[in-house]
Coordinates of C-alpha atoms in Angstrom, one line a residue:
M1 CA 27.9 -7.1 10.6
P2 CA 29.4 -10.5 11.6
V3 CA 30.6 -12.7 8.7
P4 CA 27.8 -15.3 7.9
R5 CA 28.8 -18.6 9.6
S6 CA 27.1 -20.8 7.0
L7 CA 25.6 -20.9 3.6
E8 CA 22.2 -20.9 5.3
D9 CA 23.1 -17.7 7.1
K10 CA 23.9 -16.0 3.8
L11 CA 20.6 -17.1 2.2
A12 CA 18.6 -16.2 5.3
G13 CA 19.9 -12.7 4.9
L14 CA 18.0 -12.4 1.6
L15 CA 14.6 -13.0 3.2
V16 CA 12.1 -10.4 4.5
V17 CA 9.5 -12.4 6.5
R18 CA 6.0 -11.4 7.6
L19 CA 5.2 -10.1 11.1
G20 CA 1.5 -9.7 11.5
N21 CA -1.4 -10.2 9.1
N22 CA -4.3 -8.0 7.9
L23 CA -6.1 -10.9 6.1
P24 CA -8.6 -13.1 7.9
P25 CA -7.9 -14.4 10.5
A26 CA -6.1 -11.1 11.3
V27 CA -3.1 -11.4 13.6
T28 CA -1.4 -8.3 15.1
A29 CA 2.4 -7.9 14.9
S30 CA 2.7 -8.4 18.6
E31 CA 0.6 -11.6 18.5
Q32 CA 3.1 -13.1 16.0
E33 CA 6.2 -12.1 18.0
A34 CA 6.9 -15.5 19.5
E35 CA 6.6 -17.3 16.1
V36 CA 9.0 -14.9 14.4
A37 CA 11.4 -15.0 17.4
A38 CA 11.5 -18.8 17.1
L39 CA 12.4 -18.4 13.4
L40 CA 15.2 -15.9 14.2
D41 CA 16.6 -18.4 16.7
R42 CA 17.1 -20.8 13.9
Y43 CA 18.1 -18.5 11.0
A44 CA 19.8 -15.2 10.5
I45 CA 16.8 -13.7 8.7
G46 CA 17.6 -10.4 6.9
G47 CA 14.4 -8.4 7.6
L48 CA 10.7 -8.2 8.5
I49 CA 7.7 -6.8 6.7
L50 CA 5.3 -5.5 9.2
F51 CA 1.5 -5.7 9.1
N52 CA -1.3 -4.9 11.5
G53 CA 0.7 -3.1 14.2
R54 CA -0.3 -1.1 17.3
W55 CA 1.5 1.9 18.7
P56 CA 3.5 1.7 20.9
D57 CA 3.3 -2.1 21.3
T58 CA 4.7 -2.7 17.8
R59 CA 7.8 -0.6 18.6
D60 CA 8.4 -2.7 21.7
T61 CA 7.9 -6.0 19.8
L62 CA 10.4 -4.9 17.2
T63 CA 13.0 -3.9 19.8
R64 CA 12.7 -7.3 21.4
L65 CA 13.1 -9.1 18.0
Q66 CA 16.1 -7.0 17.1
A67 CA 17.8 -8.1 20.3
R68 CA 17.6 -11.7 19.0
S69 CA 19.3 -10.7 15.7
E70 CA 23.0 -10.6 15.5
R71 CA 22.8 -9.3 11.9
G72 CA 20.3 -6.5 12.6
L73 CA 16.8 -6.8 11.0
I74 CA 15.9 -4.4 8.2
V75 CA 12.2 -3.7 9.0
A76 CA 9.9 -2.6 6.2
T77 CA 6.2 -2.0 5.7
D78 CA 3.7 -0.8 3.1
M79 CA 3.1 2.8 4.2
E80 CA 1.9 4.5 1.1
R81 CA -0.4 6.5 3.4
G82 CA 1.9 6.9 6.3
L83 CA 2.6 4.8 9.5
G84 CA -1.1 4.7 10.3
Q85 CA -1.7 2.5 7.3
Q86 CA -0.1 -0.5 9.2
V87 CA 0.3 0.8 12.8
T88 CA -2.8 2.0 14.5
G89 CA -2.0 5.1 16.4
G90 CA 0.3 6.6 13.6
T91 CA -0.8 9.4 11.3
L92 CA -2.9 8.2 8.4
Y93 CA -2.6 10.4 5.3
P94 CA -4.9 10.4 2.2
H95 CA -4.1 8.2 -0.8
A96 CA -1.5 9.3 -3.3
A97 CA -4.2 10.4 -5.7
A98 CA -5.2 13.2 -3.3
F99 CA -1.6 14.5 -3.3
G100 CA -1.7 14.2 -7.1
R101 CA -4.9 16.3 -7.2
L102 CA -3.0 19.1 -5.4
G103 CA 0.1 18.6 -7.6
E104 CA 2.5 20.2 -5.0
P105 CA 5.9 18.5 -4.8
E106 CA 6.8 20.3 -1.6
T107 CA 3.7 19.0 0.1
V108 CA 4.6 15.4 -1.0
R109 CA 8.1 15.9 0.2
E110 CA 6.9 17.1 3.6
F111 CA 4.4 14.2 3.9
A112 CA 7.1 11.7 3.1
R113 CA 9.4 13.2 5.6
Q114 CA 6.8 13.2 8.4
A115 CA 5.7 9.6 7.6
A116 CA 9.3 8.4 7.6
L117 CA 10.0 10.0 11.0
E118 CA 7.0 8.3 12.5
A119 CA 8.1 5.0 11.0
L120 CA 11.7 5.4 12.4
A121 CA 10.2 6.0 15.8
C122 CA 8.5 2.6 15.6
G123 CA 11.7 0.9 14.4
I124 CA 10.8 0.7 10.7
H125 CA 13.7 1.4 8.3
V126 CA 12.3 1.0 4.9
T127 CA 9.0 2.2 3.3
F128 CA 7.6 0.1 0.5
S129 CA 6.4 3.2 -1.2
P130 CA 5.8 5.3 -3.2
V131 CA 3.7 3.6 -5.9
V132 CA 5.2 5.1 -9.0
D133 CA 2.7 3.3 -11.3
V134 CA 0.9 5.5 -13.8
D135 CA -2.9 5.2 -13.3
R136 CA -3.5 4.9 -17.1
N137 CA -6.2 2.2 -17.2
P138 CA -9.6 3.0 -15.8
D139 CA -10.3 -0.8 -15.5
N140 CA -7.2 -1.4 -13.3
P141 CA -8.5 -3.1 -10.1
I142 CA -5.5 -2.6 -7.8
I143 CA -3.7 0.7 -8.4
G144 CA -6.3 3.5 -8.7
A145 CA -6.0 6.0 -5.9
R146 CA -2.7 4.5 -4.8
A147 CA -1.1 6.3 -7.9
F148 CA -0.3 10.0 -7.9
S149 CA -1.8 10.5 -11.4
D150 CA -2.5 9.3 -14.9
D151 CA 0.2 11.6 -16.2
P152 CA 3.7 10.0 -16.3
E153 CA 5.5 13.3 -15.8
T154 CA 3.4 14.3 -12.8
V155 CA 4.0 10.8 -11.2
G156 CA 7.7 11.2 -11.8
T157 CA 7.9 14.7 -10.3
L158 CA 5.9 13.7 -7.2
A159 CA 7.7 10.3 -6.8
A160 CA 11.1 12.2 -6.8
A161 CA 9.8 14.5 -4.2
F162 CA 8.6 11.6 -2.1
V163 CA 12.1 10.0 -2.3
E164 CA 13.7 13.2 -1.2
G165 CA 11.3 13.6 1.7
V166 CA 12.0 10.1 3.0
H167 CA 15.7 10.6 2.7
D168 CA 15.4 13.9 4.6
A169 CA 14.3 11.8 7.6
G170 CA 16.9 9.1 7.1
Q171 CA 14.6 6.3 6.1
L172 CA 15.1 4.1 3.0
V173 CA 12.6 4.2 0.1
T174 CA 11.2 1.8 -2.5
A175 CA 9.7 2.5 -5.9
K176 CA 7.1 0.0 -7.0
H177 CA 5.9 -2.0 -9.1
F178 CA 8.6 -2.2 -11.8
P179 CA 8.2 -1.8 -14.7
G180 CA 4.7 -0.6 -14.1
H181 CA 1.3 -2.0 -12.9
G182 CA -1.0 0.9 -13.8
G183 CA -1.9 -0.3 -17.3
T184 CA -3.2 -3.7 -16.4
T185 CA -6.7 -5.0 -16.2
G186 CA -5.7 -7.8 -13.8
D187 CA -4.5 -7.8 -10.2
S188 CA -1.2 -9.7 -9.6
H189 CA -2.4 -10.7 -6.2
S190 CA -4.8 -13.1 -7.8
E191 CA -3.3 -13.8 -11.3
T192 CA -0.3 -13.1 -13.5
P193 CA -1.5 -10.1 -15.7
T194 CA 0.0 -9.4 -19.2
M195 CA 0.8 -5.9 -20.4
D196 CA 0.7 -5.9 -24.2
D197 CA 2.0 -2.4 -24.9
D198 CA 5.0 -2.0 -27.1
R199 CA 8.4 -0.7 -25.9
A200 CA 7.8 2.8 -27.2
T201 CA 4.6 3.1 -25.2
L202 CA 6.3 1.8 -22.0
D203 CA 9.1 4.3 -22.5
T204 CA 6.7 7.2 -22.6
T205 CA 4.4 6.0 -19.8
D206 CA 5.3 3.5 -17.1
L207 CA 9.1 3.8 -17.3
V208 CA 9.1 7.6 -16.9
P209 CA 8.5 7.8 -13.1
F210 CA 10.9 5.0 -12.4
R211 CA 13.6 6.9 -14.2
A212 CA 12.7 9.9 -12.1
A213 CA 12.8 7.9 -8.9
I214 CA 16.2 6.4 -9.8
E215 CA 17.6 9.8 -10.6
A216 CA 16.4 11.0 -7.1
G217 CA 18.3 8.2 -5.5
V218 CA 15.7 5.6 -4.6
D219 CA 17.2 2.7 -2.6
L220 CA 15.1 -0.2 -3.6
V221 CA 12.9 -1.2 -6.6
M222 CA 10.0 -3.7 -6.1
T223 CA 9.2 -6.0 -9.0
A224 CA 5.8 -6.6 -10.6
H225 CA 4.5 -10.1 -11.1
I226 CA 3.4 -9.1 -14.6
V227 CA 4.4 -10.3 -18.1
Y228 CA 5.5 -7.6 -20.6
P229 CA 5.9 -9.3 -23.9
A230 CA 7.7 -6.3 -25.4
L231 CA 10.4 -6.7 -22.8
D232 CA 10.4 -10.4 -22.2
P233 CA 7.8 -12.6 -24.0
D234 CA 8.4 -15.6 -21.6
N235 CA 8.7 -14.4 -18.0
P236 CA 7.0 -11.9 -15.7
A237 CA 9.2 -9.1 -14.5
T238 CA 10.1 -10.8 -11.2
R239 CA 11.6 -13.7 -13.1
S240 CA 13.1 -11.8 -16.0
S241 CA 16.8 -11.2 -16.4
A242 CA 16.0 -9.1 -19.5
I243 CA 13.9 -6.8 -17.3
L244 CA 15.8 -6.8 -14.0
R245 CA 19.4 -7.0 -15.2
G246 CA 19.1 -5.7 -18.8
L247 CA 16.6 -2.9 -18.5
L248 CA 16.7 -1.9 -14.8
R249 CA 20.4 -2.2 -14.0
D250 CA 22.2 -2.0 -17.4
E251 CA 20.0 0.4 -19.3
M252 CA 18.4 2.5 -16.5
G253 CA 21.5 2.5 -14.2
F254 CA 19.8 1.3 -11.0
Q255 CA 22.5 0.1 -8.5
G256 CA 20.3 -0.5 -5.4
V257 CA 18.4 -3.5 -4.1
V258 CA 15.8 -5.3 -6.2
V259 CA 13.0 -6.7 -3.9
T260 CA 10.2 -8.9 -5.0
D261 CA 6.6 -8.1 -4.4
S262 CA 5.0 -10.7 -2.0
L263 CA 5.8 -14.3 -2.9
Q264 CA 2.4 -15.2 -1.6
M265 CA 0.7 -13.5 -4.5
A266 CA -0.7 -15.7 -7.3
G267 CA 1.4 -13.7 -9.9
A268 CA 4.6 -14.9 -8.2
K269 CA 3.8 -18.6 -8.3
V270 CA 4.6 -21.3 -11.0
D271 CA 2.4 -24.4 -11.0
G272 CA 4.3 -27.4 -9.9
Q273 CA 7.4 -25.5 -8.8
S274 CA 8.6 -25.3 -5.2
E275 CA 9.2 -21.9 -3.7
A276 CA 12.9 -22.7 -3.3
D277 CA 13.3 -23.6 -7.0
L278 CA 11.4 -20.4 -7.9
A279 CA 13.7 -18.4 -5.6
A280 CA 16.8 -19.8 -7.3
E281 CA 15.5 -18.6 -10.7
L282 CA 14.8 -15.2 -9.2
I283 CA 18.3 -14.8 -8.0
E284 CA 19.6 -15.6 -11.4
A285 CA 17.1 -13.1 -12.9
G286 CA 18.4 -10.3 -10.7
V287 CA 16.4 -10.4 -7.4
D288 CA 18.2 -9.5 -4.2
L289 CA 15.5 -9.7 -1.5
F290 CA 12.7 -12.2 -1.2
L291 CA 9.6 -10.7 0.3
D292 CA 7.0 -12.5 2.3
A293 CA 7.8 -16.2 1.6
V294 CA 5.1 -18.8 2.3
D295 CA 7.6 -21.1 4.0
P296 CA 10.9 -19.2 4.9
E297 CA 12.6 -22.3 6.3
A298 CA 11.9 -24.4 3.3
L299 CA 13.0 -21.6 1.0
I300 CA 16.4 -21.3 2.8
E301 CA 17.0 -25.0 2.9
G302 CA 16.0 -25.5 -0.7
L303 CA 18.3 -22.7 -1.9
A304 CA 21.1 -24.1 0.1
A305 CA 20.6 -27.5 -1.6
A306 CA 20.6 -25.7 -5.0
V307 CA 23.9 -24.1 -4.3
R308 CA 25.5 -27.2 -2.9
G309 CA 24.1 -29.2 -5.9
G310 CA 25.6 -26.8 -8.4
R311 CA 22.2 -25.6 -9.7
L312 CA 22.7 -22.0 -8.3
D313 CA 26.0 -20.1 -8.4
E314 CA 27.0 -18.9 -4.9
A315 CA 28.6 -15.8 -6.4
L316 CA 25.1 -14.6 -7.3
V317 CA 24.0 -15.1 -3.7
D318 CA 27.1 -13.1 -2.5
A319 CA 26.4 -10.3 -4.9
A320 CA 22.8 -10.0 -3.8
L321 CA 23.8 -10.1 -0.1
A322 CA 26.4 -7.4 -0.6
R323 CA 23.8 -5.1 -2.0
V324 CA 21.5 -5.8 1.0
E325 CA 24.4 -5.2 3.4
R326 CA 25.0 -1.8 1.8
L327 CA 21.5 -0.9 2.9
R328 CA 22.3 -1.9 6.4
D329 CA 25.5 0.0 6.3
R330 CA 23.8 3.1 5.0
L331 CA 21.3 3.0 7.9
R332 CA 24.1 2.8 10.4
R333 CA 25.9 5.8 8.8
Q334 CA 22.8 7.9 8.7
L335 CA 21.1 6.9 11.9
G336 CA 23.8 5.6 14.2
A337 CA 25.4 2.4 15.1
D338 CA 22.5 1.4 17.4
V339 CA 19.9 1.8 14.6
F340 CA 18.9 -1.8 15.0
R341 CA 18.8 -1.8 18.8
Q342 CA 16.7 1.2 19.5
P343 CA 14.3 3.1 17.3
P344 CA 16.2 6.1 15.8
A345 CA 13.5 8.7 16.3
G346 CA 11.6 9.8 19.4
A347 CA 8.1 8.8 20.3
E348 CA 6.9 12.4 20.2
V349 CA 6.8 12.4 16.4
V350 CA 4.1 9.8 16.2
R351 CA 0.9 11.5 15.3
A352 CA 2.4 14.9 16.0
P353 CA -0.1 17.8 15.6
E354 CA 1.6 19.1 12.5
H355 CA 1.4 15.7 10.9
V356 CA -2.3 15.4 11.6
A357 CA -2.8 19.0 10.3
L358 CA -1.1 18.2 7.0
A359 CA -3.2 15.0 6.5
E360 CA -6.4 17.1 7.1
R361 CA -5.3 19.9 4.9
V362 CA -4.6 17.6 1.9
A363 CA -7.9 15.9 2.5
R364 CA -9.8 19.2 2.3
D365 CA -7.9 20.6 -0.6
A366 CA -8.2 17.5 -2.7
L367 CA -12.0 17.5 -2.7
H368 CA -13.5 17.9 -6.2
V369 CA -17.1 18.7 -7.0
A370 CA -17.5 16.5 -10.1
R371 CA -21.2 17.4 -10.5
G372 CA -23.0 20.1 -8.8
P373 CA -24.0 22.2 -7.1
L374 CA -23.9 20.4 -3.8
P375 CA -27.1 20.7 -1.7
D376 CA -27.4 23.0 1.3
L377 CA -27.9 20.5 4.1
G378 CA -28.0 23.1 6.9
D379 CA -28.0 21.3 10.2
G380 CA -29.0 18.1 8.5
T381 CA -32.7 18.4 9.0
G382 CA -34.5 16.2 6.5
A383 CA -31.2 14.7 5.2
L384 CA -30.3 11.0 5.0
V385 CA -26.6 10.1 4.8
V386 CA -25.7 6.5 3.9
L387 CA -22.2 5.2 3.8
V388 CA -21.9 2.0 1.7
K389 CA -18.8 0.0 2.4
P390 CA -17.0 -2.9 0.8
A391 CA -16.1 -5.8 3.1
P392 CA -14.7 -4.4 6.4
R393 CA -11.1 -4.2 7.2
P394 CA -9.7 -5.6 10.5
N395 CA -10.2 -3.3 13.4
E396 CA -12.6 -0.9 11.6
P397 CA -14.6 1.1 14.2
V398 CA -18.2 0.3 14.9
T399 CA -19.1 3.8 13.4
M400 CA -16.9 5.1 10.7
P401 CA -15.3 8.6 10.9
M402 CA -17.9 9.8 8.5
G403 CA -20.6 8.9 11.0
E404 CA -18.9 10.8 13.7
A405 CA -18.6 13.9 11.4
V406 CA -22.2 13.7 10.5
A407 CA -23.2 13.7 14.2
R408 CA -21.1 16.7 14.8
L409 CA -21.7 18.8 11.7
L410 CA -25.1 17.6 10.6
P411 CA -26.7 16.7 13.9
S412 CA -30.3 16.5 12.7
A413 CA -29.4 14.2 9.8
V414 CA -30.2 10.4 9.8
Y415 CA -27.0 8.4 9.3
R416 CA -26.7 4.7 8.3
E417 CA -23.9 2.4 7.3
L418 CA -24.2 -0.6 5.0
E419 CA -21.8 -3.4 4.1
P420 CA -21.9 -6.9 2.5
T421 CA -21.7 -8.7 5.8
H422 CA -24.5 -6.6 7.3
E423 CA -26.8 -8.8 9.3
D424 CA -30.4 -8.8 8.1
Q425 CA -29.3 -7.3 4.8
D426 CA -32.8 -7.2 3.3
E427 CA -34.2 -5.4 6.3
A428 CA -31.4 -2.8 6.1
F429 CA -32.1 -2.2 2.4
D430 CA -35.8 -1.8 3.1
E431 CA -35.2 0.7 5.9
I432 CA -32.9 2.8 3.8
R433 CA -35.4 2.8 0.9
L434 CA -38.1 4.0 3.3
L435 CA -35.9 6.7 4.9
A436 CA -34.8 7.9 1.4
R437 CA -38.5 8.3 0.3
E438 CA -39.1 10.5 3.4
A439 CA -35.9 12.5 3.2
R440 CA -35.5 16.0 1.8
E441 CA -32.0 15.3 0.7
V442 CA -30.2 11.9 0.2
V443 CA -26.5 11.5 0.3
V444 CA -24.9 8.2 -0.6
A445 CA -21.1 7.8 0.1
T446 CA -19.3 4.9 -1.4
I447 CA -15.9 3.6 -0.6
A448 CA -14.0 2.7 -3.9
R449 CA -10.6 1.5 -2.7
P450 CA -8.1 -0.9 -4.2
A451 CA -7.1 -3.6 -1.7
A452 CA -5.1 -6.8 -1.9
W453 CA -7.0 -10.0 -2.4
S454 CA -10.3 -8.0 -2.4
T455 CA -12.9 -6.9 -4.9
F456 CA -12.4 -3.3 -6.0
G457 CA -15.1 -1.1 -4.7
L458 CA -18.6 -2.3 -3.7
E459 CA -20.0 -5.8 -4.2
A460 CA -22.5 -6.2 -7.0
R461 CA -25.5 -6.3 -4.8
E462 CA -24.6 -3.0 -3.0
R463 CA -23.9 -1.3 -6.4
R464 CA -27.4 -2.3 -7.6
F465 CA -28.9 -1.0 -4.4
V466 CA -27.1 2.4 -4.7
T467 CA -28.2 2.7 -8.3
R468 CA -31.8 2.1 -7.5
V469 CA -31.8 4.6 -4.6
M470 CA -30.4 7.2 -7.0
E471 CA -33.0 6.4 -9.6
A472 CA -35.9 6.7 -7.1
N473 CA -34.6 9.8 -5.2
P474 CA -32.5 12.9 -6.0
T475 CA -29.2 11.8 -4.6
T476 CA -25.8 13.4 -4.0
L477 CA -22.9 10.9 -4.4
V478 CA -19.7 11.1 -2.4
V479 CA -16.9 9.0 -3.8
L480 CA -14.4 8.1 -1.1
G481 CA -11.9 7.1 -3.8
D482 CA -10.8 8.4 -7.2
M483 CA -12.8 9.4 -10.3
R484 CA -13.5 5.8 -11.4
G485 CA -15.9 5.7 -8.5
L486 CA -18.3 7.8 -10.5
R487 CA -18.8 5.1 -13.1
G488 CA -22.2 3.6 -13.2
Y489 CA -23.8 6.3 -11.1
D490 CA -25.1 8.6 -13.8
A491 CA -28.4 9.1 -12.0
C492 CA -26.9 11.1 -9.2
K493 CA -27.8 14.8 -9.2
A494 CA -24.5 16.0 -7.6
A495 CA -21.1 14.3 -6.9
L496 CA -18.2 15.0 -4.7
V497 CA -14.9 13.1 -5.1
A498 CA -12.5 12.8 -2.2
F499 CA -9.7 10.7 -3.8
S500 CA -9.3 8.7 -0.6
D501 CA -11.4 6.9 2.0
V502 CA -9.1 7.6 5.0
A503 CA -10.6 9.2 8.1
A504 CA -9.4 12.7 7.2
S505 CA -11.0 12.4 3.8
Q506 CA -14.3 11.2 5.2
V507 CA -14.4 14.1 7.6
A508 CA -13.4 16.6 4.9
A509 CA -16.3 15.4 2.7
V510 CA -18.8 16.0 5.5
E511 CA -17.4 19.4 6.2
R512 CA -17.8 20.2 2.5
L513 CA -21.4 18.9 2.4
A514 CA -22.2 21.1 5.4
R515 CA -21.2 24.1 3.4
G516 CA -23.2 23.1 0.2
G517 CA -22.9 25.1 -3.0
G518 CA -20.8 24.6 -6.1

């Protein structure tokens, strides 16, 4: 790459800025192209984090933005469930917990390879996955089905397979959230949680899969905005030299790039401190890449002032930038000199039939009858199927995939959907109560998904309603999430757990209900 022409160029190379937004008001990646292009015209930004894309429009947007970057933009996205998680039109695979239920490393490796190929076809070079947190706290509100397992060794084995699969395709891979988010009761999007376990416990739980990922050659490690008093009593991991330099680099031997989790999360912030002053502390602690700054321009200018004022050693900036440049060089070696000009994989891989088939197979094989037997619904005659959702995500269809599957496989069933923003909520509740009293079989499906800046699972009012329906009518529960979705629903007569709420899992659950039995 060209030698940075200024201190600001150097510092801009440490930023990964947002393109698109899933949060209200949602903005597609293409809709934000002009704003990001204007920023690129002012600063030599290092990379982009993509949200809310569309295939193939997002590919074309990224190609145009790359043309404005002399440095070459490293494009990343959260794709724990494949390209389809952030780019509509890509394959969407079940959550990691579904793969953990199968426990097949080769299946995880193939999933990771397929997903990485689709991402490369879109111009995305880095996956911010896998989640290598151990799902060891049932009260954790944000990890849940995003984790492979509650067993550290299983998580480590599957995480290593994931790293290998991504590398098979040529993409770069990130382990998150170091040194572990699975044991918290808080969500670092909305607070700074504290993990009070001693070092011996961390060594045998949370750190196990990170060691496995590092041994497998993971390229980046993402920090957790969490305090671990046994490792550093004063600072969350993102701001801790003891954790990032002492534990991660010196003790565990990681030589790759340390990237923050989003700087827009509450756990990243310090009251009364500017984002630039915080960023200076993060570089000193061992951070290389800043993810998703609130104000990229102010951060760059503030860091430059800190260097010029002697408050930040420029040698630390140079060392961080050198590690980031090694990622860029690796991409050029693996995928060609034009990797930042043209997507390094063909469009035909996006939603390829074998990719869809794997997602569907994992969804089917992961299903678990937690309480049974399941009812025989036949063609659906006399059956009521209700899908109860949390607040809707951007671009959700009018009828969810479960509804389409019910219409196809249980054509005589009555199907309803319910969510907190439902108009005439009381009327909807009353209608479902009446339908349930008249039904031969009642099936209630609940979506229990972790999501950033959102309540886990259903809102309280919907939970109470579901419980009352179960108490008044023999009900089969379908959990479109992990096992914690069973909690509080002891009144159900049967239960099916899907370990994910993606379309393939919704359809697989209806297919299983259509068969009935144990």
